[in-house]
Coordinates of C-alpha atoms in Angstrom, one line a residue:
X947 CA 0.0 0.0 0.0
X948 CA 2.9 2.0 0.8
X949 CA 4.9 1.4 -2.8
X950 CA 1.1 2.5 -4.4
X951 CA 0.9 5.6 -2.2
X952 CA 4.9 6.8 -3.6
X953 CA 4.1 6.2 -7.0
X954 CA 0.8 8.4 -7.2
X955 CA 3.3 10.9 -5.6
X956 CA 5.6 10.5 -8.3
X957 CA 3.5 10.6 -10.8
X958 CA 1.8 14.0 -9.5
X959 CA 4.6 15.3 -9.3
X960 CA 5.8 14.3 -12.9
X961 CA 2.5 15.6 -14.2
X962 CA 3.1 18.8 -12.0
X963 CA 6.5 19.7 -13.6
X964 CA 5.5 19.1 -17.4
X965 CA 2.5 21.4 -17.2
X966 CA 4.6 24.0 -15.6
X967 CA 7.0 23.5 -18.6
X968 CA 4.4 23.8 -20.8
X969 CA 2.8 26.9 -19.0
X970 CA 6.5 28.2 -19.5
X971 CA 7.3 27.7 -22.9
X972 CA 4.0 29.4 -23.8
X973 CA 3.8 32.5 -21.3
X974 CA 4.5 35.3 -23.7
X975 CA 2.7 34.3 -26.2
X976 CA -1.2 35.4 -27.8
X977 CA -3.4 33.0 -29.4
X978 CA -4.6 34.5 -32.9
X979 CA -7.0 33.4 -35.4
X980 CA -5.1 34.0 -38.9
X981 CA -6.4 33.9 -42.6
X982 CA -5.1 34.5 -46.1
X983 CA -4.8 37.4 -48.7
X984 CA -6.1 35.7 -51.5
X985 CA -7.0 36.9 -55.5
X986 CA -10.7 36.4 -56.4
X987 CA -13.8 38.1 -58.3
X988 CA -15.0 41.1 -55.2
X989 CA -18.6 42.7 -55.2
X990 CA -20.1 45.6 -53.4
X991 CA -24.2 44.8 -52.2
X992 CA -26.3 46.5 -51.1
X993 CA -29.6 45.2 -49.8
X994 CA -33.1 46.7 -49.4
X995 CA -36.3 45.5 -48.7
X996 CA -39.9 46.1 -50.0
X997 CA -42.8 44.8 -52.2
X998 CA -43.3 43.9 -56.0
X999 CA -45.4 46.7 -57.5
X1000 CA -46.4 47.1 -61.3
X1001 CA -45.1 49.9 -63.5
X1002 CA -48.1 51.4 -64.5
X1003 CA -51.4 50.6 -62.3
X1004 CA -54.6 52.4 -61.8
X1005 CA -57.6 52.6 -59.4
X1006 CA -60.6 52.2 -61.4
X1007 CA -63.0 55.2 -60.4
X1008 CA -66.9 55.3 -60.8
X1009 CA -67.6 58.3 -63.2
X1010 CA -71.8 57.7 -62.5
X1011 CA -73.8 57.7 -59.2
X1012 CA -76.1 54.7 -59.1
X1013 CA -75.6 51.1 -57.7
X1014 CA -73.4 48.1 -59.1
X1015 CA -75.4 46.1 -61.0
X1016 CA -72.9 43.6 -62.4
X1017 CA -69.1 43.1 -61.9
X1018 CA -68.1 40.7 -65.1
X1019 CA -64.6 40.1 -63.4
X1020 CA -62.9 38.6 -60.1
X1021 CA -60.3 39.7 -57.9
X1022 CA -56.8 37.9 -59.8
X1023 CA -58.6 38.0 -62.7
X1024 CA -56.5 39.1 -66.4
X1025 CA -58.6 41.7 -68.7
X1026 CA -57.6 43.1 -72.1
X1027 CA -57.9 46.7 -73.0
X1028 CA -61.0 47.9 -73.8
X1029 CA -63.0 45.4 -71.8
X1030 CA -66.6 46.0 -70.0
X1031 CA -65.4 45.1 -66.3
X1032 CA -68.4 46.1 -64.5
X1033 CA -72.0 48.4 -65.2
X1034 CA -73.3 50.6 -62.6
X1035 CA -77.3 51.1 -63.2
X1036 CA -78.2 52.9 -66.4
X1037 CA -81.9 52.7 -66.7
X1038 CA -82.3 56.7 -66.8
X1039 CA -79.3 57.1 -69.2
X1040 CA -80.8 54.2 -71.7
X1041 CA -84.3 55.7 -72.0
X1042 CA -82.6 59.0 -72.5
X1043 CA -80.6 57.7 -75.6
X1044 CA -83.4 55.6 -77.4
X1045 CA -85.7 58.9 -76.5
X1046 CA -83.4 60.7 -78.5
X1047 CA -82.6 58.0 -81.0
X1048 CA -86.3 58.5 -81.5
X1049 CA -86.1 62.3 -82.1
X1050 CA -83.2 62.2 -84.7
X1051 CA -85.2 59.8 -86.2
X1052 CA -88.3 62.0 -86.8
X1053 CA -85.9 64.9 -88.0
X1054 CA -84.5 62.9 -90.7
X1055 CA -88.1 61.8 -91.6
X1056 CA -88.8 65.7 -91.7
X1057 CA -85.4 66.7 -93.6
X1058 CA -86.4 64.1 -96.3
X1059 CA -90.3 65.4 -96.4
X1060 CA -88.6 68.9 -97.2
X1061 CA -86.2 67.6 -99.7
X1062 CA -89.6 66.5 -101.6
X1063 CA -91.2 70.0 -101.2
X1064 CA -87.7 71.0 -102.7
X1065 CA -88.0 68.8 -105.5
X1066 CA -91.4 69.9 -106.1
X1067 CA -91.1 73.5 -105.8
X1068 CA -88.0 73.6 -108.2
X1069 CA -91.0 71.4 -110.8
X1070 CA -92.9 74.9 -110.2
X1071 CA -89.8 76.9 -111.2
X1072 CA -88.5 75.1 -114.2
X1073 CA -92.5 74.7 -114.7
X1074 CA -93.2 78.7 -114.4
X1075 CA -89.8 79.5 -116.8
X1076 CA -91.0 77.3 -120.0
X1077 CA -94.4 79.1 -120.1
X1078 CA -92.5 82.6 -119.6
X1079 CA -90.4 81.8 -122.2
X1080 CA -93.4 80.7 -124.8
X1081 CA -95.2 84.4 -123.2
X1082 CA -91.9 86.0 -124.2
X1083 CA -91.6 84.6 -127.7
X1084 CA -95.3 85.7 -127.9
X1085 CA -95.0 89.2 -126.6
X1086 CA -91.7 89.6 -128.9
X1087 CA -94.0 88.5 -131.8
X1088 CA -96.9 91.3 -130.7
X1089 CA -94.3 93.9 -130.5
X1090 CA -93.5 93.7 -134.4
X1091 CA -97.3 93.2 -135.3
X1092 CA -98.5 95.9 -133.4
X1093 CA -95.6 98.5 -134.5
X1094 CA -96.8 97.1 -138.4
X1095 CA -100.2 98.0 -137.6
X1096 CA -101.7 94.5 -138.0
X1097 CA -102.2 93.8 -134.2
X1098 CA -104.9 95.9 -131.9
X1099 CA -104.2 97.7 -129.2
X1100 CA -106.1 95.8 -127.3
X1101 CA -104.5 92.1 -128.2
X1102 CA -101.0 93.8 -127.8
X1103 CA -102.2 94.5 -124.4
X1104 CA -102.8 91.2 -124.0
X1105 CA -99.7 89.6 -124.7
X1106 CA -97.9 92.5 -122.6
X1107 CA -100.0 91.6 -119.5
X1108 CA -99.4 87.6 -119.9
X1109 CA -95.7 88.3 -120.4
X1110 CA -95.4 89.7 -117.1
X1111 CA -97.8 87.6 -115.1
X1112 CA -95.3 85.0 -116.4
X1113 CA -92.2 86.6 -114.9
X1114 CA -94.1 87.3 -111.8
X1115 CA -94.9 83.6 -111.4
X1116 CA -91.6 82.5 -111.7
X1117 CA -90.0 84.9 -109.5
X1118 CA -92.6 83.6 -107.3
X1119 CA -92.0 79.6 -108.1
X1120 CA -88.1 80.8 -107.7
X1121 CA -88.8 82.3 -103.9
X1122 CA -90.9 79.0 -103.3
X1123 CA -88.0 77.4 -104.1
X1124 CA -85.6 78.7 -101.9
X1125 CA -87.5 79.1 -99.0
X1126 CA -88.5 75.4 -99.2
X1127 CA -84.6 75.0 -99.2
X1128 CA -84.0 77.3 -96.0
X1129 CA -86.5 75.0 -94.3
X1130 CA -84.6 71.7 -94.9
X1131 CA -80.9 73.5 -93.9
X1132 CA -82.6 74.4 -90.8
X1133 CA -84.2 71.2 -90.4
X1134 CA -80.7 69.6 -90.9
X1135 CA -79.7 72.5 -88.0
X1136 CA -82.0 70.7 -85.9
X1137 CA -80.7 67.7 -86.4
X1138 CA -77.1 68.3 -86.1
X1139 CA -78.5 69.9 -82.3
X1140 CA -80.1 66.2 -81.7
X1141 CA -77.1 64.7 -82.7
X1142 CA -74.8 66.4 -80.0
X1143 CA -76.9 66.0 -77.6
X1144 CA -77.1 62.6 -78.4
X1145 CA -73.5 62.3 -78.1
X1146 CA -73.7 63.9 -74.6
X1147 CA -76.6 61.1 -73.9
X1148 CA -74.1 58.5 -75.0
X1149 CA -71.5 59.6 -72.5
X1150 CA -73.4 59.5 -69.7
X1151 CA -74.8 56.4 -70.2
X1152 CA -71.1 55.5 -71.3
X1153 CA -69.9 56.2 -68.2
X1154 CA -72.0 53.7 -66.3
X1155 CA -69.9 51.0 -67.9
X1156 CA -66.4 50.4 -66.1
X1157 CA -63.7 49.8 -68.9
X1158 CA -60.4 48.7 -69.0
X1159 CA -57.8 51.0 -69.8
X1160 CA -54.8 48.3 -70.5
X1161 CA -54.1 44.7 -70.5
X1162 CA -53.9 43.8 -66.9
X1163 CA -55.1 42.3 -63.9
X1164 CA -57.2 43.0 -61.2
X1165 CA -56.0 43.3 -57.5
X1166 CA -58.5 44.9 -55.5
X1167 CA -62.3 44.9 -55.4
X1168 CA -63.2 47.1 -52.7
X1169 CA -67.0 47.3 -53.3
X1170 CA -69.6 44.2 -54.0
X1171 CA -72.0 44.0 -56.3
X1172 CA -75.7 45.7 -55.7
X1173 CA -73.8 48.2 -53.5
X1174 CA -74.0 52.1 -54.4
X1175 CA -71.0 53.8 -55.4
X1176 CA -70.4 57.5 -55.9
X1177 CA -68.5 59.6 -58.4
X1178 CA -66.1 61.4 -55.9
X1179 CA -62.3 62.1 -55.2
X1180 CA -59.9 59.1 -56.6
X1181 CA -59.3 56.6 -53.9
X1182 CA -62.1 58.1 -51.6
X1183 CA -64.3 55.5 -50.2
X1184 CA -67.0 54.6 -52.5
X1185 CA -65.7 56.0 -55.5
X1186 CA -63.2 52.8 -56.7
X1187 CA -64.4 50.0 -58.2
X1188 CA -61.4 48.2 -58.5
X1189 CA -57.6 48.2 -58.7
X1190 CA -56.0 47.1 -62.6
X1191 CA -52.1 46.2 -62.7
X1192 CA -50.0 46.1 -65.7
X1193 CA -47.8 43.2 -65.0
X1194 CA -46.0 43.3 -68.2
X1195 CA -43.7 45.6 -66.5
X1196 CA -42.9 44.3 -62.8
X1197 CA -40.5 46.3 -60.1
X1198 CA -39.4 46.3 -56.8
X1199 CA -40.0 49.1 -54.7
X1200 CA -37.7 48.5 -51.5
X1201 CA -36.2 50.8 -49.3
X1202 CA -32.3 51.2 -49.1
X1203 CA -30.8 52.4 -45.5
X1204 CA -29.2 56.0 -46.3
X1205 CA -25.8 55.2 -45.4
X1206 CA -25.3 52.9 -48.3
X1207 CA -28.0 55.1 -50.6
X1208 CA -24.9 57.5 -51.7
X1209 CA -23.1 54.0 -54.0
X1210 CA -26.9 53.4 -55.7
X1211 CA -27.0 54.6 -59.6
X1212 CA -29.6 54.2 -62.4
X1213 CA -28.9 50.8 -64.0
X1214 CA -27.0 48.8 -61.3
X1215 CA -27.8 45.4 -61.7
X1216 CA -29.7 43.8 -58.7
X1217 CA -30.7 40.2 -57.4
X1218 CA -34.4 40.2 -56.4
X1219 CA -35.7 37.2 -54.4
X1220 CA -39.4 36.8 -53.2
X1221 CA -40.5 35.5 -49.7
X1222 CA -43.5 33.6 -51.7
X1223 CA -41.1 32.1 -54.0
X1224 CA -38.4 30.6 -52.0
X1225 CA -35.0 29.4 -54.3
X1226 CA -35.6 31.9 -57.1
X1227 CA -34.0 34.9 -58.1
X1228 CA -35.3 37.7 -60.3
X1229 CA -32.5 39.6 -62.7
X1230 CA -32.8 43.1 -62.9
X1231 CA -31.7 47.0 -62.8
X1232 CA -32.1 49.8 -61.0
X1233 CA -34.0 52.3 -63.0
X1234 CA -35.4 55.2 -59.7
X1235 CA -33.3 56.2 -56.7
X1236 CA -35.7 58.5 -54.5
X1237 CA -33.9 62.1 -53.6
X1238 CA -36.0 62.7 -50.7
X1239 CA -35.0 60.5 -47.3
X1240 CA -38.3 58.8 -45.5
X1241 CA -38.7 58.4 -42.2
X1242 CA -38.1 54.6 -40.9
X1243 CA -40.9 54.6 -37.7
X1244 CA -43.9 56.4 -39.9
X1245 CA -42.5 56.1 -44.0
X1246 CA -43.3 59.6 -44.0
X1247 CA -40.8 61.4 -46.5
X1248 CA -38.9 64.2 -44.1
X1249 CA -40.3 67.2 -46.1
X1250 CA -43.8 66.7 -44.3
X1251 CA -43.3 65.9 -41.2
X1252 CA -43.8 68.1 -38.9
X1253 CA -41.5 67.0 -36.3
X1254 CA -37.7 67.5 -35.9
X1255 CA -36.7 64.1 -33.9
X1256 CA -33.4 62.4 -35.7
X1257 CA -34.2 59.0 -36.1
X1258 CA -33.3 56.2 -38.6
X1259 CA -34.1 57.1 -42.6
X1260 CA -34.3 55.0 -45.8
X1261 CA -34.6 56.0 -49.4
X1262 CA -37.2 54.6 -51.5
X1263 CA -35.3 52.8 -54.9
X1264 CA -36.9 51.0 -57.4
X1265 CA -35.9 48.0 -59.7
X1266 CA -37.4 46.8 -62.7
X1267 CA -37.2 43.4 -63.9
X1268 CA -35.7 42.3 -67.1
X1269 CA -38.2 39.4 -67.4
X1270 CA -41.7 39.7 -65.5
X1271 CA -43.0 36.4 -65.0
X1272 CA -46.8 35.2 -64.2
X1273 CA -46.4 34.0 -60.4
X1274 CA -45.3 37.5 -59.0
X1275 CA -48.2 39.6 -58.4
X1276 CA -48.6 42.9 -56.3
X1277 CA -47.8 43.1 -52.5
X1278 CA -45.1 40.5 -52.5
X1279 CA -42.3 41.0 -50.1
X1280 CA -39.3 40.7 -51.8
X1281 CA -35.8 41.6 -51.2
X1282 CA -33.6 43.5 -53.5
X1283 CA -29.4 43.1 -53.7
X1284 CA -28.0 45.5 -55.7
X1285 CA -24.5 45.2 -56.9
X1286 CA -22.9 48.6 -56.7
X1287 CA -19.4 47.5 -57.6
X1288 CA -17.8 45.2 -59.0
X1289 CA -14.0 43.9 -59.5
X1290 CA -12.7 40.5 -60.6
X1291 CA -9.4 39.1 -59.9
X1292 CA -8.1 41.4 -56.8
X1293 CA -6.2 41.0 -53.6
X1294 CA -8.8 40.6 -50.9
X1295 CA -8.5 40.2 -47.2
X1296 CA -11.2 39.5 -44.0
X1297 CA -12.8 42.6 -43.0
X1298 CA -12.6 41.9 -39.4
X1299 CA -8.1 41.9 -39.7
X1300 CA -8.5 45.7 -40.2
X1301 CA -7.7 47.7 -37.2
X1302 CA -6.4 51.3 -36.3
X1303 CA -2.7 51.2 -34.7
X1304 CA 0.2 53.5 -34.7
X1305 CA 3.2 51.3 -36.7
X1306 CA 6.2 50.4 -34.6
X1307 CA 10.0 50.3 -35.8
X1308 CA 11.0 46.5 -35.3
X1309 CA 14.5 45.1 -34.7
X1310 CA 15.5 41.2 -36.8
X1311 CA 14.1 39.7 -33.7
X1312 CA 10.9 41.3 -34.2
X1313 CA 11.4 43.6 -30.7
X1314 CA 10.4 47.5 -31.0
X1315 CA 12.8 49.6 -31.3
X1316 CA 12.4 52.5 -28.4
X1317 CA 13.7 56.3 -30.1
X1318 CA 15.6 57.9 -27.4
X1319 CA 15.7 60.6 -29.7
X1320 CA 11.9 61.9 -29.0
X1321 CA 10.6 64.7 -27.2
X1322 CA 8.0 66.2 -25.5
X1323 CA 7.4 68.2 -28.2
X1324 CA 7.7 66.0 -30.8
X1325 CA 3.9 65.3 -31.6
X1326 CA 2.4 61.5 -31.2
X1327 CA 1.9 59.5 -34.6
X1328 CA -1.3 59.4 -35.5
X1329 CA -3.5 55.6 -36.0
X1330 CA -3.5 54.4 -39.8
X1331 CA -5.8 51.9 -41.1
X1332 CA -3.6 48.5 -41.1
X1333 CA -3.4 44.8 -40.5
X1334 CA -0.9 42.4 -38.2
X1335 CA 1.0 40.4 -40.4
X1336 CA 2.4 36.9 -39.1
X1337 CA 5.6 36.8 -39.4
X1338 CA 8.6 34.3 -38.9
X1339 CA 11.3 36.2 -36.7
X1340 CA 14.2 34.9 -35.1
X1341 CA 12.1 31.1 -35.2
X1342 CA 9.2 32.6 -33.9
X1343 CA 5.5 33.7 -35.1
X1344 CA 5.2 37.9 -34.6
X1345 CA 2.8 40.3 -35.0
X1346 CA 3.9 43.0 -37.6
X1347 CA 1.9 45.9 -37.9
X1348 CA 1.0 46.6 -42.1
X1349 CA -0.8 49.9 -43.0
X1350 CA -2.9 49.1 -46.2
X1351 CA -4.6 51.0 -48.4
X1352 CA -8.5 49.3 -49.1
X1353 CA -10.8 49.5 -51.9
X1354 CA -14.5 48.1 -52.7
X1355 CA -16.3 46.0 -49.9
X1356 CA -17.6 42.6 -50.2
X1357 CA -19.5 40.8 -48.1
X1358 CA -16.7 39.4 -46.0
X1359 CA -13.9 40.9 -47.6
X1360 CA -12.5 44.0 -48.7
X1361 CA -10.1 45.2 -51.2
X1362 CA -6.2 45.2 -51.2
X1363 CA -4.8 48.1 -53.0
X1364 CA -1.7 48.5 -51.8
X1365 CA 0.5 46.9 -48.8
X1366 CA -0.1 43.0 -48.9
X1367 CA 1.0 40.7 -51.3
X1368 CA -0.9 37.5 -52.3
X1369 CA -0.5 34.4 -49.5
X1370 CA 0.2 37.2 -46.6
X1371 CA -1.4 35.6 -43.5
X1372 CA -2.8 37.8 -41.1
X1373 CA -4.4 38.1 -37.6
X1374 CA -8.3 38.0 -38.2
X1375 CA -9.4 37.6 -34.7
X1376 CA -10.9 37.3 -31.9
X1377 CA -11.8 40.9 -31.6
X1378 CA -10.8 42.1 -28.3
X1379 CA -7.5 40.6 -29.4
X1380 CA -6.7 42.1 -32.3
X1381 CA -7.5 45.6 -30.8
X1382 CA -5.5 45.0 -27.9
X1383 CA -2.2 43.4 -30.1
X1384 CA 1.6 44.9 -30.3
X1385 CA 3.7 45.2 -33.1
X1386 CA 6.1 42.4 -32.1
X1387 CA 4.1 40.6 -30.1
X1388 CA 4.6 36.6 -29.8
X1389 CA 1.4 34.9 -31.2
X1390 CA 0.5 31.5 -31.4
X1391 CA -1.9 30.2 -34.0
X1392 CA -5.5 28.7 -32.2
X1393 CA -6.0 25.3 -33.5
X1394 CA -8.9 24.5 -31.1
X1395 CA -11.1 27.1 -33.3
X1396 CA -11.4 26.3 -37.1
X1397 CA -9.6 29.4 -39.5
X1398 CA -11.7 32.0 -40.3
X1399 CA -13.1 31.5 -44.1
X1400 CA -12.2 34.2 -46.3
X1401 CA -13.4 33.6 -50.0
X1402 CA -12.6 36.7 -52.3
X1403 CA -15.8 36.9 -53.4

């Protein structure tokens, strides 16, 4: 029992002395997750979120007062241009329009009874100018006889009184004439009055059929059928009938936060995905970005309200598909992932290895290097934007401090522009380590936590 007693001893002991070796040989020494500068394709997105909407919509308005007295469409239903959608009660316009029907009717019936008399009176005339033309020949005959002596006085008379009754008759036919022609223009006057307001008939009894303006669908039936609407104010209550879409052009209308609102431009290509539609993604462009910033709590645009508060703001953008397709329809959620930039084959590093740190001067074992030659006054370097490199000093891993100059953002990665070179490892993490880290510090890489992945992409 004794001999079992000393070798647990021992072996305590043993176990005592090669931890504190180990404890040893790694006092000094900072655990670091690392990753790679690596080449790859790098894109800016930015994301925003919002509803599908069509191009072109519009809120069909009632245009009559009376009561619905047939919708010939559904909610979801498609309608082409031109088509009767619904009829509001029209039994007062109807009887007004085949009342007047009825009038311009009777005026043509009396336009044609004066074309007759026209007819008939210019008989009269061409009647009245052959006689006066026999009395003429006859007078002109009298004249000679009665200047030879051979004709009386009174026959001569005669002649010269037919004569004239002649050309009084067919100035008289000739008046007849004309005034049977003033009657039919102003019976055609008449007419053209019935047919205006005819035409005004028509378009109030027009206007108590609902027609489609455009090749669309419908997406909101806010009245029923047999219920009275009103002609009012668009979008007032009572007043729409229904709500037609044009889905042959489809957008996005989503709302970008404003600090990334500043890289959005006209014709940006954008990823647009749909909460409905899970695994498919919509190609398309940017074609509106709003100038005027809307307030995130109400969606109020910040030139009318009325209060001052600072609080979070979006900007409304909108982006139009290249293909519309038949599933999407009005209201969707969607989300919209514009690429603002774009750069293929470049040096990219994590985003999280960038830090803020005043470089240090290193000696070939990787120690600073203290200045004696500073001063009071000489003025404290300022913090540049920078990474720790790992580097092999001396036989050992150190932390060397790189400033680097950055370019477009990815997603996990950012640009290299100047100060790395491909296969650089640097410290990526964790956090409160990397802020706290020395240029020359000892660092040991973590193996218990797997590297950090950093695709350039």
């Amino acid at each position: 029992m004794k001999k079992v007693l000393i070798g647990i001893l021992v072996l305590v002991v043993v176990a005592s002395l090669v931890g504190f070796m180990v404890w040893k040989a790694q006092s000094g020494y900072t655990k670091v997750l690392t990753g790679k500068v690596v080449k790859g394709d790098l894109s800016t997105v930015v994301s925003g979120t919002g509803q599908i909407k069509p191009k072109n919509y519009v809120n069909l308005g009632a245009m009559m007062l009376g009561r619905v007295t047939h919708f010939y469409v559904k909610e979801g239903d498609h309608v082409k241009k031109g088509e009767v959608v619904a009829t509001i009660e029209n039994v007062q316009q109807q009887a007004t329009v085949d009342a007047q029907k009825a009038t311009i009717d009777a005026a043509k019936t009396d336009i044609n009874s004066y074309l007759a008399a026209e007819k008939t009176a210019q008989a009269n005339v061409e009647h009245a100018q052959a006689d006066l033309e026999q009395k003429k020949l006859d007078w002109d005959r009298a004249q000679g006889l009665y200047k030879d002596g051979v004709m009386s006085k009174q026959d001569y008379d005669a002649k010269k009184a037919a004569y004239d009754t002649d050309v009084a008759t067919v100035n008289q036919s000739v008046a007849g004439l004309n005034q049977a022609k003033a009657q039919t223009e102003s019976a055609r006057g008449h007419m053209q009055t019935q047919v205006a307001t005819q035409r005004v008939n028509e378009d109030m009894l027009n206007r108590t059929y609902a027609v489609a303006p455009f090749d669309g669908i419908v997406t909101n039936m806010p009245v029923r059928q047999g219920e009275t609407v009103v002609e009012g104010i668009q979008n007032a209550e009572g007043s729409t009938l229904m709500t037609l879409a044009d889905m042959s052009v489809i957008t996005a209308e989503v709302k970008v936060d404003e600090t990334d609102i500043v890289n959005v431009q006209l014709g940006q290509p954008a990823d647009i995905t749909v909460d409905a539609l899970p695994g498919r993604v919509f190609k398309g462009h940017v074609t509106l970005v709003g100038d005027q910033a809307i307030l995130r709590s109400t969606g109020v645009a910040t030139s009318q309200s009325t209060t001052g508060t600072e609080e979070a703001k979006d900007f409304k953008v909108v982006v139009t598909l290249d293909q519309p397709d038949s599933e999407l329809r009005p209201g969707l959620s969607t989300t919209a992932k514009i690429t603002t930039a774009h750069k293929a084959n470049v040096l990219a590093l994590p985003i999280q290895s960038l830090t803020n740190a005043v470089p240090e001067k290193l000696d070939s074992n990787g120690k600073p290097i203290l200045s004696t030659a500073a001063s009071a006054e000489t003025p404290k370097q300022a913090p540049v934007q920078g990474v720790y490199v790992v580097r092999n000093m001396g036989g050992k891993l150190r932390a060397v401090f790189v400033p680097v100059k950055t370019g477009i953002t990815g997603a996990t990665d950012i640009e290299v522009v100047s100060g790395l070179e491909q296969g650089d490892e640097v410290v990526t993490g964790p956090y409160k380590t990397l802020r706290a880290l020395k240029g020359g510090a000892l660092l040991k890489r973590d193996t218990d936590k797997p590297a950090a992945a950093n695709p350039a992409s």
